[in-house]
mmCIF file of C-alpha atoms in Angstrom:
data_model
loop_
_atom_site.group_PDB
_atom_site.id
_atom_site.type_symbol
_atom_site.label_atom_id
_atom_site.label_comp_id
_atom_site.label_asym_id
_atom_site.label_seq_id
_atom_site.Cartn_x
_atom_site.Cartn_y
_atom_site.Cartn_z
ATOM 1 C CA MET A 1 0.000 0.000 0.000
ATOM 2 C CA ALA A 2 1.336 3.434 -0.957
ATOM 3 C CA ARG A 3 2.397 5.613 1.965
ATOM 4 C CA ARG A 4 1.825 9.332 2.241
ATOM 5 C CA VAL A 5 4.223 12.090 3.190
ATOM 6 C CA TYR A 6 2.820 12.641 6.688
ATOM 7 C CA GLN A 7 3.284 8.934 7.477
ATOM 8 C CA ASP A 8 7.026 9.111 6.727
ATOM 9 C CA TRP A 9 7.512 12.607 8.158
ATOM 10 C CA LYS A 10 10.881 12.968 9.900
ATOM 11 C CA GLY A 11 9.854 15.847 12.154
ATOM 12 C CA SER A 12 8.230 15.547 15.580
ATOM 13 C CA ASN A 13 4.805 16.741 14.459
ATOM 14 C CA THR A 14 1.456 15.108 15.147
ATOM 15 C CA PHE A 15 -0.963 14.650 12.241
ATOM 16 C CA LEU A 16 -4.743 14.220 12.395
ATOM 17 C CA CYS A 17 -7.493 13.677 9.813
ATOM 18 C CA GLY A 18 -5.196 11.896 7.369
ATOM 19 C CA GLY A 19 -2.535 14.613 7.313
ATOM 20 C CA ARG A 20 -4.968 17.521 6.917
ATOM 21 C CA LEU A 21 -4.151 18.887 10.382
ATOM 22 C CA ILE A 22 -0.591 19.253 11.625
ATOM 23 C CA PHE A 23 0.276 19.965 15.260
ATOM 24 C CA GLY A 24 3.446 20.158 17.272
ATOM 25 C CA PRO A 25 4.645 17.316 19.517
ATOM 26 C CA ASN A 26 3.029 18.964 22.582
ATOM 27 C CA ALA A 27 -0.414 19.199 21.002
ATOM 28 C CA ARG A 28 -2.084 18.070 24.235
ATOM 29 C CA SER A 29 -1.435 21.504 25.707
ATOM 30 C CA ILE A 30 -4.164 22.799 23.397
ATOM 31 C CA PHE A 31 -6.757 21.120 25.617
ATOM 32 C CA ILE A 32 -5.414 23.061 28.600
ATOM 33 C CA THR A 33 -5.679 26.304 26.626
ATOM 34 C CA ILE A 34 -9.217 25.470 25.523
ATOM 35 C CA SER A 35 -10.232 24.678 29.097
ATOM 36 C CA LEU A 36 -8.795 28.014 30.291
ATOM 37 C CA ILE A 37 -11.105 29.732 27.813
ATOM 38 C CA VAL A 38 -14.262 27.618 27.957
ATOM 39 C CA ILE A 39 -14.560 27.048 31.716
ATOM 40 C CA PRO A 40 -14.556 30.769 32.613
ATOM 41 C CA LEU A 41 -17.072 31.388 29.817
ATOM 42 C CA VAL A 42 -19.452 28.773 31.233
ATOM 43 C CA MET A 43 -19.136 30.359 34.668
ATOM 44 C CA PHE A 44 -19.842 33.773 33.173
ATOM 45 C CA CYS A 45 -22.930 32.588 31.304
ATOM 46 C CA VAL A 46 -24.388 30.753 34.296
ATOM 47 C CA PHE A 47 -23.607 33.103 37.176
ATOM 48 C CA VAL A 48 -23.402 36.547 35.541
ATOM 49 C CA ALA A 49 -24.901 36.862 32.038
ATOM 50 C CA ARG A 50 -28.065 34.958 33.013
ATOM 51 C CA HIS A 51 -28.859 37.578 35.663
ATOM 52 C CA LEU A 52 -28.163 40.439 33.265
ATOM 53 C CA LEU A 53 -30.793 39.359 30.734
ATOM 54 C CA HIS A 54 -33.482 41.541 32.316
ATOM 55 C CA LYS A 55 -31.286 44.238 33.793
ATOM 56 C CA LEU A 56 -31.103 46.082 30.450
ATOM 57 C CA PRO A 57 -34.628 45.902 29.053
ATOM 58 C CA ALA A 58 -34.093 48.449 26.294
ATOM 59 C CA TYR A 59 -33.829 46.612 22.957
ATOM 60 C CA ASN A 60 -33.165 43.379 24.875
ATOM 61 C CA ALA A 61 -29.599 44.460 25.551
ATOM 62 C CA GLY A 62 -29.272 41.798 28.237
ATOM 63 C CA TYR A 63 -29.476 39.043 25.605
ATOM 64 C CA ALA A 64 -26.834 40.811 23.558
ATOM 65 C CA ILE A 65 -24.378 40.457 26.475
ATOM 66 C CA LEU A 66 -24.767 36.688 26.407
ATOM 67 C CA VAL A 67 -24.625 36.403 22.625
ATOM 68 C CA VAL A 68 -21.527 38.567 22.335
ATOM 69 C CA ALA A 69 -19.711 36.538 24.994
ATOM 70 C CA ILE A 70 -20.455 33.222 23.235
ATOM 71 C CA ALA A 71 -19.618 34.569 19.761
ATOM 72 C CA PHE A 72 -16.389 36.158 20.978
ATOM 73 C CA THR A 73 -15.321 32.902 22.621
ATOM 74 C CA GLY A 74 -16.047 30.951 19.455
ATOM 75 C CA HIS A 75 -13.971 33.457 17.486
ATOM 76 C CA VAL A 76 -11.029 32.952 19.871
ATOM 77 C CA LEU A 77 -11.248 29.164 19.585
ATOM 78 C CA VAL A 78 -11.287 29.322 15.790
ATOM 79 C CA LEU A 79 -8.170 31.486 15.826
ATOM 80 C CA LEU A 80 -6.544 29.020 18.203
ATOM 81 C CA MET A 81 -7.161 26.147 15.786
ATOM 82 C CA LEU A 82 -5.945 28.173 12.796
ATOM 83 C CA THR A 83 -2.734 28.871 14.696
ATOM 84 C CA SER A 84 -2.182 25.345 15.957
ATOM 85 C CA ALA A 85 -3.439 23.053 13.208
ATOM 86 C CA GLN A 86 -1.668 24.305 10.091
ATOM 87 C CA ASP A 87 1.814 24.401 8.627
ATOM 88 C CA PRO A 88 3.648 27.358 10.214
ATOM 89 C CA GLY A 89 6.072 27.563 7.295
ATOM 90 C CA ILE A 90 8.091 24.354 7.432
ATOM 91 C CA ILE A 91 10.862 24.130 4.850
ATOM 92 C CA PRO A 92 11.073 20.635 3.298
ATOM 93 C CA ARG A 93 14.208 18.691 4.064
ATOM 94 C CA ALA A 94 16.711 17.882 1.353
ATOM 95 C CA SER A 95 17.490 14.266 0.505
ATOM 96 C CA HIS A 96 21.238 14.965 0.263
ATOM 97 C CA PRO A 97 23.623 17.850 1.015
ATOM 98 C CA PRO A 98 24.020 20.544 -1.648
ATOM 99 C CA GLU A 99 26.683 19.232 -4.025
ATOM 100 C CA GLU A 100 27.567 22.678 -5.354
ATOM 101 C CA GLU A 101 28.714 23.708 -1.858
ATOM 102 C CA LEU A 102 31.017 20.731 -1.218
ATOM 103 C CA SER A 103 34.673 21.602 -0.638
ATOM 104 C CA TYR A 104 37.625 19.196 -0.700
ATOM 105 C CA ASP A 105 39.420 19.274 2.659
ATOM 106 C CA SER A 106 42.939 17.829 2.823
ATOM 107 C CA SER A 107 44.414 20.160 5.417
ATOM 108 C CA ILE A 108 44.831 17.484 8.079
ATOM 109 C CA MET A 109 48.042 15.487 7.588
ATOM 110 C CA ASP A 110 48.074 11.704 7.727
ATOM 111 C CA SER A 111 44.303 11.501 7.348
ATOM 112 C CA THR A 112 41.938 10.614 4.596
ATOM 113 C CA PRO A 113 40.774 13.749 2.692
ATOM 114 C CA SER A 114 37.042 14.361 2.926
ATOM 115 C CA TYR A 115 34.393 16.662 1.551
ATOM 116 C CA GLN A 116 33.030 19.355 3.854
ATOM 117 C CA ILE A 117 30.262 21.928 3.575
ATOM 118 C CA PRO A 118 30.859 25.540 4.679
ATOM 119 C CA ARG A 119 28.916 26.250 7.844
ATOM 120 C CA ILE A 120 28.036 29.836 6.892
ATOM 121 C CA LYS A 121 27.597 31.649 3.606
ATOM 122 C CA GLU A 122 26.408 35.104 2.616
ATOM 123 C CA VAL A 123 23.259 35.907 0.658
ATOM 124 C CA MET A 124 21.634 39.202 -0.300
ATOM 125 C CA ALA A 125 18.538 40.414 1.580
ATOM 126 C CA ASN A 126 17.076 43.799 0.576
ATOM 127 C CA GLY A 127 20.388 44.679 -1.026
ATOM 128 C CA VAL A 128 22.381 43.938 2.139
ATOM 129 C CA PRO A 129 24.563 40.815 2.574
ATOM 130 C CA VAL A 130 23.396 38.616 5.451
ATOM 131 C CA LYS A 131 24.836 35.365 6.747
ATOM 132 C CA VAL A 132 22.857 32.139 6.645
ATOM 133 C CA LYS A 133 23.750 28.899 8.385
ATOM 134 C CA TYR A 134 23.777 25.317 7.177
ATOM 135 C CA CYS A 135 21.370 22.946 8.944
ATOM 136 C CA ASP A 136 22.813 19.458 9.417
ATOM 137 C CA THR A 137 19.404 17.966 10.193
ATOM 138 C CA CYS A 138 17.557 19.324 7.151
ATOM 139 C CA MET A 139 20.707 19.320 4.944
ATOM 140 C CA LEU A 140 20.107 22.784 3.531
ATOM 141 C CA TYR A 141 21.121 26.395 3.999
ATOM 142 C CA ARG A 142 18.422 28.122 6.003
ATOM 143 C CA PRO A 143 16.841 31.079 4.217
ATOM 144 C CA PRO A 144 17.143 34.477 5.910
ATOM 145 C CA ARG A 145 15.085 34.761 9.126
ATOM 146 C CA CYS A 146 14.701 30.985 9.230
ATOM 147 C CA SER A 147 15.613 28.882 12.259
ATOM 148 C CA HIS A 148 15.450 25.222 13.275
ATOM 149 C CA CYS A 149 12.954 24.463 16.044
ATOM 150 C CA SER A 150 14.449 21.916 18.428
ATOM 151 C CA ILE A 151 10.990 20.896 19.679
ATOM 152 C CA CYS A 152 9.326 20.230 16.324
ATOM 153 C CA ASN A 153 12.644 19.291 14.659
ATOM 154 C CA ASN A 154 11.894 21.394 11.573
ATOM 155 C CA CYS A 155 13.324 24.474 9.909
ATOM 156 C CA VAL A 156 10.578 27.120 10.002
ATOM 157 C CA GLU A 157 10.527 30.122 7.689
ATOM 158 C CA GLN A 158 10.533 33.472 9.537
ATOM 159 C CA PHE A 159 10.592 31.578 12.831
ATOM 160 C CA ASP A 160 9.208 33.606 15.740
ATOM 161 C CA HIS A 161 9.066 31.119 18.631
ATOM 162 C CA HIS A 162 7.540 27.816 19.695
ATOM 163 C CA CYS A 163 4.433 28.528 21.754
ATOM 164 C CA PRO A 164 3.601 25.790 24.284
ATOM 165 C CA TRP A 165 0.067 27.163 24.793
ATOM 166 C CA VAL A 166 -0.902 26.508 21.185
ATOM 167 C CA GLY A 167 1.399 23.483 20.782
ATOM 168 C CA GLN A 168 2.894 24.736 17.530
ATOM 169 C CA CYS A 169 5.709 26.822 16.093
ATOM 170 C CA ILE A 170 4.857 30.405 15.189
ATOM 171 C CA GLY A 171 6.230 31.253 11.782
ATOM 172 C CA LEU A 172 5.503 32.953 8.506
ATOM 173 C CA ARG A 173 2.191 31.244 7.725
ATOM 174 C CA ASN A 174 0.445 31.371 11.146
ATOM 175 C CA TYR A 175 1.880 34.504 12.768
ATOM 176 C CA ARG A 176 -1.113 36.570 11.693
ATOM 177 C CA TYR A 177 -3.554 34.152 13.333
ATOM 178 C CA PHE A 178 -1.407 34.000 16.458
ATOM 179 C CA PHE A 179 -1.536 37.777 16.875
ATOM 180 C CA PHE A 180 -5.303 37.806 16.329
ATOM 181 C CA PHE A 181 -5.640 35.005 18.896
ATOM 182 C CA ILE A 182 -3.782 36.772 21.706
ATOM 183 C CA SER A 183 -5.347 40.154 20.944
ATOM 184 C CA SER A 184 -8.862 38.656 20.824
ATOM 185 C CA SER A 185 -8.198 36.841 24.089
ATOM 186 C CA ALA A 186 -7.155 40.127 25.640
ATOM 187 C CA PHE A 187 -10.385 41.810 24.497
ATOM 188 C CA LEU A 188 -12.410 38.851 25.800
ATOM 189 C CA CYS A 189 -10.803 39.243 29.213
ATOM 190 C CA ILE A 190 -11.655 42.948 29.209
ATOM 191 C CA TYR A 191 -15.247 42.211 28.182
ATOM 192 C CA VAL A 192 -15.850 39.582 30.876
ATOM 193 C CA PHE A 193 -14.205 41.767 33.531
ATOM 194 C CA ALA A 194 -16.394 44.723 32.552
ATOM 195 C CA MET A 195 -19.633 42.693 32.596
ATOM 196 C CA CYS A 196 -18.820 41.217 36.004
ATOM 197 C CA ALA A 197 -18.122 44.683 37.364
ATOM 198 C CA LEU A 198 -21.433 45.864 35.887
ATOM 199 C CA TYR A 199 -23.295 43.056 37.645
ATOM 200 C CA ILE A 200 -21.656 43.981 40.960
ATOM 201 C CA LYS A 201 -22.814 47.570 40.364
ATOM 202 C CA PHE A 202 -26.397 46.411 39.797
ATOM 203 C CA LEU A 203 -26.306 44.384 43.016
ATOM 204 C CA MET A 204 -25.057 47.376 45.004
ATOM 205 C CA ASP A 205 -27.841 49.536 43.573
ATOM 206 C CA GLU A 206 -30.582 47.066 44.554
ATOM 207 C CA ASP A 207 -30.242 44.782 47.556
ATOM 208 C CA CYS A 208 -26.536 45.067 48.514
ATOM 209 C CA PRO A 209 -25.571 48.572 49.545
ATOM 210 C CA THR A 210 -21.924 47.689 50.218
ATOM 211 C CA VAL A 211 -19.239 46.060 48.117
ATOM 212 C CA TRP A 212 -18.745 43.258 50.616
ATOM 213 C CA MET A 213 -22.423 42.331 50.530
ATOM 214 C CA ALA A 214 -22.361 42.359 46.714
ATOM 215 C CA ILE A 215 -19.343 40.037 46.712
ATOM 216 C CA LYS A 216 -21.142 37.643 49.085
ATOM 217 C CA GLU A 217 -24.161 37.749 46.795
ATOM 218 C CA SER A 218 -22.146 36.848 43.649
ATOM 219 C CA PRO A 219 -18.732 35.359 44.505
ATOM 220 C CA ALA A 220 -18.419 33.975 40.940
ATOM 221 C CA SER A 221 -18.252 37.522 39.610
ATOM 222 C CA VAL A 222 -15.281 38.334 41.822
ATOM 223 C CA ILE A 223 -13.500 35.121 40.884
ATOM 224 C CA LEU A 224 -13.965 35.888 37.191
ATOM 225 C CA MET A 225 -12.733 39.444 37.680
ATOM 226 C CA ILE A 226 -9.546 38.218 39.391
ATOM 227 C CA TYR A 227 -9.000 35.567 36.718
ATOM 228 C CA CYS A 228 -9.484 38.054 33.854
ATOM 229 C CA PHE A 229 -7.177 40.573 35.522
ATOM 230 C CA ILE A 230 -4.334 38.025 35.779
ATOM 231 C CA SER A 231 -4.928 36.710 32.247
ATOM 232 C CA LEU A 232 -4.964 40.217 30.869
ATOM 233 C CA TRP A 233 -1.434 40.802 32.093
ATOM 234 C CA PHE A 234 -0.353 37.745 30.130
ATOM 235 C CA VAL A 235 -2.252 38.018 26.829
ATOM 236 C CA GLY A 236 -2.357 41.823 26.960
ATOM 237 C CA GLY A 237 1.387 41.994 27.510
ATOM 238 C CA LEU A 238 1.952 39.630 24.583
ATOM 239 C CA THR A 239 -0.318 41.755 22.397
ATOM 240 C CA GLY A 240 1.649 44.894 23.188
ATOM 241 C CA PHE A 241 5.012 43.197 22.702
ATOM 242 C CA HIS A 242 4.079 41.709 19.339
ATOM 243 C CA SER A 243 2.605 45.024 18.227
ATOM 244 C CA TYR A 244 6.051 46.511 18.779
ATOM 245 C CA LEU A 245 7.687 43.623 16.880
ATOM 246 C CA ILE A 246 5.346 44.080 13.936
ATOM 247 C CA SER A 247 5.977 47.819 13.806
ATOM 248 C CA THR A 248 9.723 47.185 13.546
ATOM 249 C CA ASN A 249 9.421 43.997 11.443
ATOM 250 C CA GLN A 250 11.198 41.737 13.916
ATOM 251 C CA THR A 251 10.576 38.283 15.278
ATOM 252 C CA THR A 252 10.775 37.219 18.906
ATOM 253 C CA TYR A 253 13.822 35.102 18.089
ATOM 254 C CA GLU A 254 15.619 38.014 16.447
ATOM 255 C CA ASN A 255 14.716 40.436 19.219
ATOM 256 C CA PHE A 256 16.010 38.238 22.042
ATOM 257 C CA ARG A 257 19.121 37.095 20.197
ATOM 258 C CA TYR A 258 20.351 40.172 18.357
ATOM 259 C CA ARG A 259 19.143 43.149 20.379
ATOM 260 C CA ALA A 260 22.367 43.153 22.434
ATOM 261 C CA ASP A 261 24.485 43.259 19.244
ATOM 262 C CA ASN A 262 22.886 46.511 17.982
ATOM 263 C CA ARG A 263 22.579 45.030 14.503
ATOM 264 C CA LEU A 264 21.004 46.946 11.680
ATOM 265 C CA ASN A 265 17.505 45.653 10.945
ATOM 266 C CA VAL A 266 17.582 45.207 7.173
ATOM 267 C CA TYR A 267 13.933 44.048 7.099
ATOM 268 C CA ASP A 268 12.375 47.231 8.547
ATOM 269 C CA ARG A 269 10.356 49.002 5.825
ATOM 270 C CA GLY A 270 8.588 51.535 7.990
ATOM 271 C CA CYS A 271 5.758 51.105 10.492
ATOM 272 C CA LEU A 272 2.843 51.244 8.050
ATOM 273 C CA ASN A 273 4.496 48.968 5.499
ATOM 274 C CA ASN A 274 5.391 46.501 8.242
ATOM 275 C CA PHE A 275 1.787 46.279 9.462
ATOM 276 C CA HIS A 276 0.596 46.003 5.867
ATOM 277 C CA GLY A 277 3.004 43.124 5.246
ATOM 278 C CA VAL A 278 1.642 41.152 8.205
ATOM 279 C CA PHE A 279 -2.115 41.772 7.938
ATOM 280 C CA CYS A 280 -2.843 42.739 4.319
ATOM 281 C CA THR A 281 -0.717 40.399 2.226
ATOM 282 C CA LYS A 282 -1.700 36.976 0.977
ATOM 283 C CA ILE A 283 -0.392 34.078 3.033
ATOM 284 C CA LYS A 284 2.047 31.965 1.068
ATOM 285 C CA PRO A 285 0.942 28.411 0.253
ATOM 286 C CA SER A 286 2.560 25.601 2.146
ATOM 287 C CA ARG A 287 5.721 24.104 0.711
ATOM 288 C CA ASN A 288 4.622 20.649 1.871
ATOM 289 C CA ASP A 289 1.859 18.418 0.575
ATOM 290 C CA PHE A 290 1.430 16.123 3.555
ATOM 291 C CA ARG A 291 -1.185 13.994 1.803
ATOM 292 C CA ALA A 292 0.897 13.365 -1.301
ATOM 293 C CA ILE A 293 2.005 9.809 -2.014
ATOM 294 C CA VAL A 294 5.662 9.144 -1.340
ATOM 295 C CA PRO A 295 7.322 8.216 -4.665
ATOM 296 C CA ASN A 296 9.036 4.846 -4.721
ATOM 297 C CA GLU A 297 12.709 5.107 -5.564
ATOM 298 C CA PRO A 298 13.595 2.744 -8.446
ATOM 299 C CA ALA A 299 15.914 -0.075 -7.420
ATOM 300 C CA ARG A 300 19.367 0.036 -8.923
ATOM 301 C CA PRO A 301 19.933 -2.862 -11.396
ATOM 302 C CA PRO A 302 22.821 -5.249 -10.638
ATOM 303 C CA PRO A 303 25.993 -4.820 -12.718
ATOM 304 C CA MET A 304 25.691 -6.670 -16.034
ATOM 305 C CA LEU A 305 28.485 -8.918 -17.288
ATOM 306 C CA HIS A 306 29.071 -9.205 -21.028
ATOM 307 C CA PRO A 307 29.139 -12.728 -22.487
ATOM 308 C CA GLN A 308 32.595 -12.243 -23.998
ATOM 309 C CA ASP A 309 34.000 -11.533 -20.550
ATOM 310 C CA LEU A 310 33.106 -15.015 -19.295
ATOM 311 C CA GLU A 311 34.629 -18.428 -20.023
ATOM 312 C CA ASP A 312 32.987 -20.730 -22.503
ATOM 313 C CA ASP A 313 32.888 -23.612 -20.052
ATOM 314 C CA SER A 314 30.453 -22.977 -17.229
ATOM 315 C CA GLY A 315 32.166 -23.307 -13.871
ATOM 316 C CA SER A 316 31.165 -22.485 -10.359
ATOM 317 C CA PHE A 317 33.086 -19.207 -10.516
ATOM 318 C CA PRO A 318 33.314 -17.533 -13.963
ATOM 319 C CA ARG A 319 36.752 -16.407 -15.053
ATOM 320 C CA TYR A 320 37.309 -13.244 -16.974
ATOM 321 C CA LYS A 321 39.050 -13.208 -20.340
ATOM 322 C CA VAL A 322 41.920 -11.113 -19.025
ATOM 323 C CA GLN A 323 42.761 -13.744 -16.395
ATOM 324 C CA ASP A 324 42.776 -16.510 -19.023
ATOM 325 C CA ASP A 325 45.108 -14.529 -21.284
ATOM 326 C CA LEU A 326 47.564 -13.954 -18.457
ATOM 327 C CA SER A 327 47.635 -17.641 -17.462
ATOM 328 C CA ILE A 328 48.083 -18.780 -21.073
ATOM 329 C CA SER A 329 50.968 -16.341 -21.594
ATOM 330 C CA ALA A 330 52.711 -17.610 -18.468
ATOM 331 C CA ASP A 331 52.349 -21.243 -19.553
ATOM 332 C CA LEU A 332 53.720 -20.527 -23.027
ATOM 333 C CA LEU A 333 56.708 -18.756 -21.521
ATOM 334 C CA MET A 334 57.518 -21.757 -19.315
ATOM 335 C CA ILE A 335 57.219 -24.156 -22.281
ATOM 336 C CA SER A 336 59.527 -22.079 -24.439
ATOM 337 C CA GLN A 337 62.096 -21.876 -21.625
ATOM 338 C CA ARG A 338 62.036 -25.691 -21.272
ATOM 339 C CA HIS A 339 62.710 -26.238 -24.985
ATOM 340 C CA ASN A 340 65.573 -23.732 -24.940
ATOM 341 C CA ILE A 341 67.267 -25.638 -22.101
ATOM 342 C CA ASP A 342 66.949 -28.917 -24.011
ATOM 343 C CA ASP A 343 68.550 -27.433 -27.141
ATOM 344 C CA PHE A 344 71.387 -25.992 -25.087
ATOM 345 C CA ASP A 345 72.162 -29.421 -23.567
ATOM 346 C CA LEU A 346 72.331 -31.025 -27.029
ATOM 347 C CA GLU A 347 74.800 -28.431 -28.334
ATOM 348 C CA MET A 348 77.097 -28.958 -25.319
ATOM 349 C CA GLY A 349 77.222 -32.710 -25.946
ATOM 350 C CA GLY A 350 74.708 -33.666 -23.352
ATOM 351 C CA LYS A 351 72.103 -36.307 -23.518
ATOM 352 C CA SER A 352 69.228 -36.189 -25.863
ATOM 353 C CA PRO A 353 65.953 -35.041 -24.574
ATOM 354 C CA SER A 354 64.498 -38.485 -25.062
ATOM 355 C CA SER A 355 67.079 -40.027 -22.718
ATOM 356 C CA ILE A 356 66.474 -37.487 -19.945
ATOM 357 C CA PRO A 357 63.548 -38.387 -17.792
ATOM 358 C CA ASN A 358 60.855 -35.803 -18.182
ATOM 359 C CA VAL A 359 60.189 -35.048 -14.564
ATOM 360 C CA ALA A 360 58.061 -32.025 -15.323
ATOM 361 C CA SER A 361 55.730 -34.058 -17.516
ATOM 362 C CA ASP A 362 55.100 -36.441 -14.643
ATOM 363 C CA SER A 363 54.346 -33.678 -12.181
ATOM 364 C CA LYS A 364 50.909 -32.356 -11.431
ATOM 365 C CA PHE A 365 51.857 -28.962 -12.771
ATOM 366 C CA ALA A 366 52.727 -30.392 -16.185
ATOM 367 C CA ALA A 367 49.529 -32.393 -16.234
ATOM 368 C CA VAL A 368 47.539 -29.244 -15.630
ATOM 369 C CA LEU A 369 49.445 -27.406 -18.361
ATOM 370 C CA ASP A 370 49.000 -30.271 -20.846
ATOM 371 C CA SER A 371 45.305 -30.487 -20.092
ATOM 372 C CA ARG A 372 44.794 -26.734 -20.466
ATOM 373 C CA LEU A 373 46.900 -26.187 -23.596
ATOM 374 C CA PRO A 374 46.741 -29.283 -25.852
ATOM 375 C CA GLU A 375 46.228 -27.275 -28.994
ATOM 376 C CA GLU A 376 49.222 -24.997 -28.391
ATOM 377 C CA LYS A 377 51.591 -27.985 -27.896
ATOM 378 C CA GLN A 378 50.386 -29.788 -31.014
ATOM 379 C CA ALA A 379 50.779 -26.643 -33.110
ATOM 380 C CA LYS A 380 54.321 -26.073 -31.773
ATOM 381 C CA ASN A 381 55.401 -29.700 -32.477
ATOM 382 C CA LEU A 382 53.913 -29.519 -35.975
ATOM 383 C CA ASN A 383 55.815 -26.319 -36.738
ATOM 384 C CA GLN A 384 59.099 -27.869 -35.510
ATOM 385 C CA GLY A 385 58.577 -30.945 -37.736
ATOM 386 C CA ARG A 386 57.918 -28.853 -40.807
ATOM 387 C CA GLY A 387 61.053 -26.834 -40.180
ATOM 388 C CA ILE A 388 63.215 -29.954 -40.029
ATOM 389 C CA GLU A 389 61.694 -31.349 -43.250
ATOM 390 C CA ARG A 390 62.444 -28.079 -45.078
ATOM 391 C CA LEU A 391 66.119 -28.407 -44.157
ATOM 392 C CA GLY A 392 66.157 -31.943 -45.654
ATOM 393 C CA LEU A 393 66.827 -33.639 -42.385
ATOM 394 C CA SER A 394 64.862 -36.407 -40.795
ATOM 395 C CA PRO A 395 64.182 -36.379 -37.132
ATOM 396 C CA GLU A 396 66.566 -39.352 -36.618
ATOM 397 C CA LYS A 397 69.440 -37.568 -38.292
ATOM 398 C CA SER A 398 68.918 -34.396 -36.453
ATOM 399 C CA SER A 399 68.971 -36.313 -33.195
ATOM 400 C CA SER A 400 72.159 -38.252 -34.119
ATOM 401 C CA GLN A 401 73.963 -35.081 -35.049
#
């Protein structure tokens, strides 16, 4: 069965709905965030908004308080899912290091030379050279403003930070939704706090003349006011901080890492243009198709041997033609050396070759040579006989002389 990209994904992400939703490895923290939003809303609807339905009779304004609270909460939850459940701008990994950047390193003596990749190189960004680093995990040079998230184990384009409350990296593709999420949460806290304070005011005007009596009458309102006040410091502070980052076109990662270096911000295009780039530009499509089918790599065929490179006789281990030529040449050289020694003994008055026992012919080595080269020996003997006949000598005479 064909496998899809999300099934063989090398990052630490969690996929749901067949790869349609992508979360970070700590996606369970989303349930904590949802509970921190939904539980206070339920308390507000039951203990506060229900009693305000008839406090504002003009145009049924009391019902509007309840409807606005529920609609605002639903809006915040939708923004939370848009931030958490989509690709934040993950850059696909390379299958091999960039070959054009390989450099031959032979500087170390008495060691095997190897190929190395430069750790840093310069690229142009807005007409200014900036340095980019090589990522060993993703095997690519990170684009400007890109960083590798150690939690998700991915390189994220325009990486801002990894938010544990949404369980996802915040990058180029979901930063807009993240800002809307924290700002909407801040406004929801202000709204609930204001409505609880209004209910306390109504209680003091009717049956509870003092604040303490009003608190005893509706303790849930005070609890919600304290909770919204604490939450507002968190989400409201984040909203203000990210508003400053957007106005200067920075990311959280860049601000915390480079603010002490007093580096020139080459990405700042002015406050209005920076806000326009975040909120009014089209979000880039994802570079990853998580539901695509992983292509099967074709298997490499085994090395083919040509028929002329093998021996004619089929053995257990085929011999190459070059090996046969070398062995035949060696055997012919040994045979010619043996005949030269025999002729030298005859000229010096020694015994004829027929009277000398042929020890080599009785040995195993000679038997192997005779069995492997019968045709060469017969051709050599035939040529010797023809040469003697041309001289007018018989073999007996030549031997007697």
